[in-house]
Amino acid sequence: DSGVTQTPKHLITATGQRVTLRCSPRSGDLSVYWYQQSLDQGLQFLIQYYNGEERAKGNILERFSAQQFPDLHSELNLSSLELGDSALYFCASSAGTSGGGETQYFGPGTRLLVL
Amino acid sequence: AQKITQTQPGMFVQEKEAVTLDCTYDTSDQSYGLFWYKQPSSGEMIFLIYQGSYDEQNATEGRYSLNFQKARKSANLVISASQLGDSAMYFCAMREDFGFGNEKLTFGTGTRLTIIP
């Protein structure tokens, strides 16, 4: 158990809908990262938050947005869902310092299926 | 941009044998970090081992060791005395550092390891 929690574990929804994925980082970790794992694109970095602020950004679609709240939990919002958004979405956390460089520990993932 | 290459899509290894999973990387950065993660069939990503670019000694964690050859830009994972529970996907990853703690991981395509009893 990495100490990172994600809910829900599974999500089935229809095209055009909107969903919210939730992540709680390990106790004391300030940085949260979101990754998408799909069959065709592999593991792709989406976005990083540090202590509530957006930091590094990957090829995150405009239909996707994220935020990190004062209690450090994070949410990833996916809207206008398409079939191709079906994937395993991971949240990871690290201690987060100005120098960076800590190990990222991953949550169990949320498996999203868009029908 | 950084790139991670894992050339072995799948490997079959007899139980109790040692196994080496290959990973090569490409970066122009002087400071970087290399990671290996394990993904069992249940789906979670489990951190195994880390090697910093300035670390002179190869990293070891129990049965896992990282064979780091900086000049060849390779970071192979060695698992000694393999066990049935080692059957999983293994991903090599590199940390890309944008400064001030802004960073991301770039992953390879993975190697599926199957341990044969």
CSV table of C-alpha atoms in Angstrom, one decimal:
chain,number,residue,atom,x,y,z
A,1,ASP,CA,0.0,0.0,0.0
A,2,SER,CA,1.6,3.2,-1.2
A,3,GLY,CA,-0.5,5.5,1.0
A,4,VAL,CA,-2.1,7.2,-2.0
A,5,THR,CA,-5.8,6.7,-2.2
A,6,GLN,CA,-8.1,7.1,-5.3
A,7,THR,CA,-11.8,6.9,-5.7
A,8,PRO,CA,-13.7,5.5,-7.3
A,9,LYS,CA,-11.9,2.3,-8.4
A,10,HIS,CA,-14.1,1.8,-11.4
A,11,LEU,CA,-16.3,4.2,-13.3
A,12,ILE,CA,-18.6,3.4,-16.2
A,13,THR,CA,-20.3,6.3,-18.0
A,14,ALA,CA,-21.6,7.4,-21.4
A,15,THR,CA,-20.1,9.6,-24.1
A,16,GLY,CA,-20.7,13.3,-23.5
A,17,GLN,CA,-20.8,12.9,-19.8
A,18,ARG,CA,-18.6,14.5,-17.1
A,19,VAL,CA,-16.9,12.6,-14.3
A,20,THR,CA,-14.7,13.6,-11.3
A,21,LEU,CA,-11.8,11.4,-10.1
A,22,ARG,CA,-10.5,12.0,-6.6
A,23,CYS,CA,-7.1,11.5,-5.1
A,24,SER,CA,-5.7,11.8,-1.6
A,25,PRO,CA,-1.9,12.0,-1.4
A,26,ARG,CA,0.3,10.3,1.1
A,27,SER,CA,0.4,12.0,4.5
A,28,GLY,CA,2.7,15.0,4.3
A,29,ASP,CA,3.2,15.0,0.5
A,30,LEU,CA,2.6,18.3,-1.2
A,31,SER,CA,2.9,17.4,-4.8
A,32,VAL,CA,0.2,15.5,-6.7
A,33,TYR,CA,0.6,14.2,-10.3
A,34,TRP,CA,-2.0,12.8,-12.7
A,35,TYR,CA,-1.2,10.1,-15.3
A,36,GLN,CA,-3.3,8.4,-17.9
A,37,GLN,CA,-2.6,4.8,-19.0
A,38,SER,CA,-4.3,3.7,-22.2
A,39,LEU,CA,-3.6,0.8,-24.6
A,40,ASP,CA,-2.7,3.0,-27.5
A,41,GLN,CA,-0.7,5.8,-25.7
A,42,GLY,CA,0.8,4.0,-22.8
A,43,LEU,CA,1.5,6.0,-19.6
A,44,GLN,CA,1.2,9.7,-20.2
A,45,PHE,CA,1.7,12.5,-17.7
A,46,LEU,CA,-1.2,14.9,-17.5
A,47,ILE,CA,-0.5,17.5,-14.8
A,48,GLN,CA,1.2,18.3,-11.5
A,49,TYR,CA,0.0,20.3,-8.6
A,50,TYR,CA,2.1,21.5,-5.7
A,51,ASN,CA,0.5,22.8,-2.5
A,52,GLY,CA,-2.6,23.9,-4.4
A,53,GLU,CA,-0.8,25.5,-7.4
A,54,GLU,CA,-0.6,24.1,-10.9
A,55,ARG,CA,2.9,23.3,-11.9
A,56,ALA,CA,4.1,21.0,-14.7
A,57,LYS,CA,1.6,20.4,-17.4
A,58,GLY,CA,1.6,17.6,-20.0
A,59,ASN,CA,-0.6,16.9,-23.0
A,60,ILE,CA,-3.7,17.4,-21.0
A,61,LEU,CA,-6.8,17.9,-23.1
A,62,GLU,CA,-8.8,21.1,-22.8
A,63,ARG,CA,-11.8,19.0,-21.8
A,64,PHE,CA,-9.8,17.8,-18.7
A,65,SER,CA,-9.1,20.0,-15.7
A,66,ALA,CA,-7.7,19.4,-12.2
A,67,GLN,CA,-7.3,21.2,-8.9
A,68,GLN,CA,-5.7,20.6,-5.6
A,69,PHE,CA,-7.6,21.7,-2.5
A,70,PRO,CA,-6.3,23.2,0.8
A,71,ASP,CA,-6.3,19.8,2.4
A,72,LEU,CA,-4.1,18.7,-0.5
A,73,HIS,CA,-6.5,16.2,-2.0
A,74,SER,CA,-6.8,16.6,-5.8
A,75,GLU,CA,-9.6,16.1,-8.3
A,76,LEU,CA,-9.4,15.4,-12.0
A,77,ASN,CA,-12.4,16.5,-14.0
A,78,LEU,CA,-13.1,14.9,-17.3
A,79,SER,CA,-15.9,16.4,-19.4
A,80,SER,CA,-17.5,15.8,-22.8
A,81,LEU,CA,-16.2,12.3,-22.5
A,82,GLU,CA,-15.3,10.3,-25.7
A,83,LEU,CA,-14.7,6.6,-26.2
A,84,GLY,CA,-11.0,7.3,-26.4
A,85,ASP,CA,-10.9,8.6,-22.9
A,86,SER,CA,-11.4,5.1,-21.6
A,87,ALA,CA,-8.2,4.4,-19.6
A,88,LEU,CA,-6.7,3.8,-16.2
A,89,TYR,CA,-6.1,7.1,-14.5
A,90,PHE,CA,-3.4,7.3,-11.8
A,91,CYS,CA,-2.7,9.8,-9.2
A,92,ALA,CA,0.8,9.9,-7.7
A,93,SER,CA,2.3,12.0,-4.9
A,94,SER,CA,5.7,13.0,-3.7
A,95,ALA,CA,7.0,15.0,-0.8
A,96,GLY,CA,7.6,18.0,-3.1
A,97,THR,CA,10.3,20.5,-2.4
A,98,SER,CA,11.7,23.4,-4.3
A,99,GLY,CA,14.5,21.1,-5.5
A,100,GLY,CA,12.2,18.3,-6.5
A,101,GLY,CA,13.6,14.9,-7.1
A,102,GLU,CA,11.6,12.7,-4.7
A,103,THR,CA,10.1,9.4,-5.7
A,104,GLN,CA,6.5,9.5,-6.9
A,105,TYR,CA,4.2,7.0,-5.2
A,106,PHE,CA,1.2,5.9,-7.2
A,107,GLY,CA,-2.3,5.2,-6.1
A,108,PRO,CA,-4.3,2.1,-7.2
A,109,GLY,CA,-5.8,4.0,-10.1
A,110,THR,CA,-9.4,4.7,-11.4
A,111,ARG,CA,-10.5,2.6,-14.3
A,112,LEU,CA,-12.7,4.6,-16.5
A,113,LEU,CA,-14.9,3.0,-19.2
A,114,VAL,CA,-16.8,5.3,-21.6
A,115,LEU,CA,-19.6,3.6,-23.5
B,1,ALA,CA,12.5,15.8,-25.1
B,2,GLN,CA,13.3,12.8,-23.0
B,3,LYS,CA,12.7,9.3,-24.3
B,4,ILE,CA,12.7,5.9,-22.6
B,5,THR,CA,13.1,2.7,-24.7
B,6,GLN,CA,12.2,-0.8,-23.5
B,7,THR,CA,12.9,-3.2,-26.3
B,8,GLN,CA,11.6,-6.4,-24.7
B,9,PRO,CA,7.8,-6.6,-25.0
B,10,GLY,CA,7.7,-9.9,-23.1
B,11,MET,CA,10.0,-12.3,-21.3
B,12,PHE,CA,9.6,-15.8,-19.9
B,13,VAL,CA,12.0,-16.8,-17.1
B,14,GLN,CA,12.2,-20.0,-15.0
B,15,GLU,CA,11.5,-19.6,-11.3
B,16,LYS,CA,14.7,-18.9,-9.2
B,17,GLU,CA,16.7,-17.7,-12.2
B,18,ALA,CA,17.9,-14.1,-12.4
B,19,VAL,CA,16.4,-11.8,-15.0
B,20,THR,CA,17.5,-8.6,-16.6
B,21,LEU,CA,15.0,-6.1,-18.0
B,22,ASP,CA,16.5,-3.6,-20.5
B,23,CYS,CA,16.0,0.1,-20.4
B,24,THR,CA,17.8,2.8,-22.4
B,25,TYR,CA,17.1,6.5,-22.2
B,26,ASP,CA,17.8,9.7,-24.1
B,27,THR,CA,18.2,13.1,-22.5
B,28,SER,CA,20.4,16.2,-22.8
B,29,ASP,CA,20.0,16.9,-19.1
B,30,GLN,CA,23.0,16.5,-16.7
B,31,SER,CA,20.8,15.8,-13.7
B,32,TYR,CA,18.1,13.2,-14.0
B,33,GLY,CA,16.6,10.3,-12.1
B,34,LEU,CA,15.7,6.8,-13.3
B,35,PHE,CA,12.9,4.7,-11.8
B,36,TRP,CA,11.5,1.2,-12.2
B,37,TYR,CA,7.9,0.4,-11.4
B,38,LYS,CA,6.1,-2.9,-11.3
B,39,GLN,CA,2.5,-3.2,-12.4
B,40,PRO,CA,0.8,-6.5,-11.5
B,41,SER,CA,-2.3,-7.7,-13.2
B,42,SER,CA,-4.4,-6.0,-10.5
B,43,GLY,CA,-3.2,-2.7,-12.0
B,44,GLU,CA,-1.5,-0.7,-9.3
B,45,MET,CA,2.0,0.8,-9.9
B,46,ILE,CA,4.5,-0.2,-7.4
B,47,PHE,CA,7.8,1.7,-7.0
B,48,LEU,CA,10.8,-0.7,-7.0
B,49,ILE,CA,14.1,1.2,-7.3
B,50,TYR,CA,15.6,4.6,-8.0
B,51,GLN,CA,19.0,5.7,-9.5
B,52,GLY,CA,20.2,9.3,-9.6
B,53,SER,CA,22.4,10.4,-12.5
B,54,TYR,CA,25.1,11.5,-10.1
B,55,ASP,CA,25.0,8.3,-8.0
B,56,GLU,CA,28.3,6.5,-8.4
B,57,GLN,CA,27.1,3.2,-7.0
B,58,ASN,CA,24.4,1.1,-8.6
B,59,ALA,CA,21.1,1.2,-6.6
B,60,THR,CA,20.0,-2.0,-4.8
B,61,GLU,CA,16.7,-2.8,-3.0
B,62,GLY,CA,16.5,-6.4,-1.8
B,63,ARG,CA,16.3,-8.7,-4.8
B,64,TYR,CA,16.3,-5.7,-7.2
B,65,SER,CA,19.4,-3.9,-8.5
B,66,LEU,CA,19.8,-1.3,-11.2
B,67,ASN,CA,22.7,-1.8,-13.6
B,68,PHE,CA,23.4,1.9,-14.4
B,69,GLN,CA,25.8,2.5,-17.3
B,70,LYS,CA,25.7,6.3,-17.8
B,71,ALA,CA,27.9,6.4,-20.9
B,72,ARG,CA,25.7,3.9,-22.7
B,73,LYS,CA,22.6,5.6,-21.3
B,74,SER,CA,21.2,2.4,-20.0
B,75,ALA,CA,19.5,1.5,-16.7
B,76,ASN,CA,18.7,-2.2,-16.7
B,77,LEU,CA,16.7,-3.8,-13.8
B,78,VAL,CA,18.1,-7.0,-12.5
B,79,ILE,CA,15.9,-9.3,-10.4
B,80,SER,CA,17.8,-12.0,-8.6
B,81,ALA,CA,16.2,-15.4,-7.7
B,82,SER,CA,12.9,-14.7,-9.5
B,83,GLN,CA,9.6,-15.7,-7.8
B,84,LEU,CA,6.2,-16.4,-9.2
B,85,GLY,CA,5.0,-13.2,-7.7
B,86,ASP,CA,7.4,-11.3,-9.9
B,87,SER,CA,5.1,-11.9,-12.9
B,88,ALA,CA,4.0,-8.4,-13.9
B,89,MET,CA,4.6,-5.5,-16.3
B,90,TYR,CA,7.7,-3.6,-15.5
B,91,PHE,CA,8.1,0.1,-16.5
B,92,CYS,CA,11.3,2.1,-16.7
B,93,ALA,CA,10.8,5.8,-16.1
B,94,MET,CA,12.8,9.0,-16.2
B,95,ARG,CA,12.2,12.1,-14.2
B,96,GLU,CA,12.2,15.3,-16.3
B,97,ASP,CA,12.9,18.3,-14.1
B,98,PHE,CA,11.7,21.7,-15.2
B,99,GLY,CA,13.1,23.5,-12.1
B,100,PHE,CA,11.6,24.7,-8.8
B,101,GLY,CA,10.2,21.2,-8.1
B,102,ASN,CA,8.2,21.2,-11.4
B,103,GLU,CA,8.6,17.7,-12.8
B,104,LYS,CA,7.1,14.7,-14.5
B,105,LEU,CA,7.9,11.1,-15.3
B,106,THR,CA,8.3,9.8,-18.8
B,107,PHE,CA,7.6,6.1,-19.1
B,108,GLY,CA,8.8,3.4,-21.4
B,109,THR,CA,6.3,1.0,-23.1
B,110,GLY,CA,7.0,-1.7,-20.5
B,111,THR,CA,8.1,-5.3,-20.4
B,112,ARG,CA,5.7,-8.1,-19.5
B,113,LEU,CA,7.6,-10.6,-17.3
B,114,THR,CA,6.2,-14.1,-16.8
B,115,ILE,CA,7.9,-16.5,-14.3
B,116,ILE,CA,7.5,-20.1,-15.2
B,117,PRO,CA,7.3,-22.6,-12.3
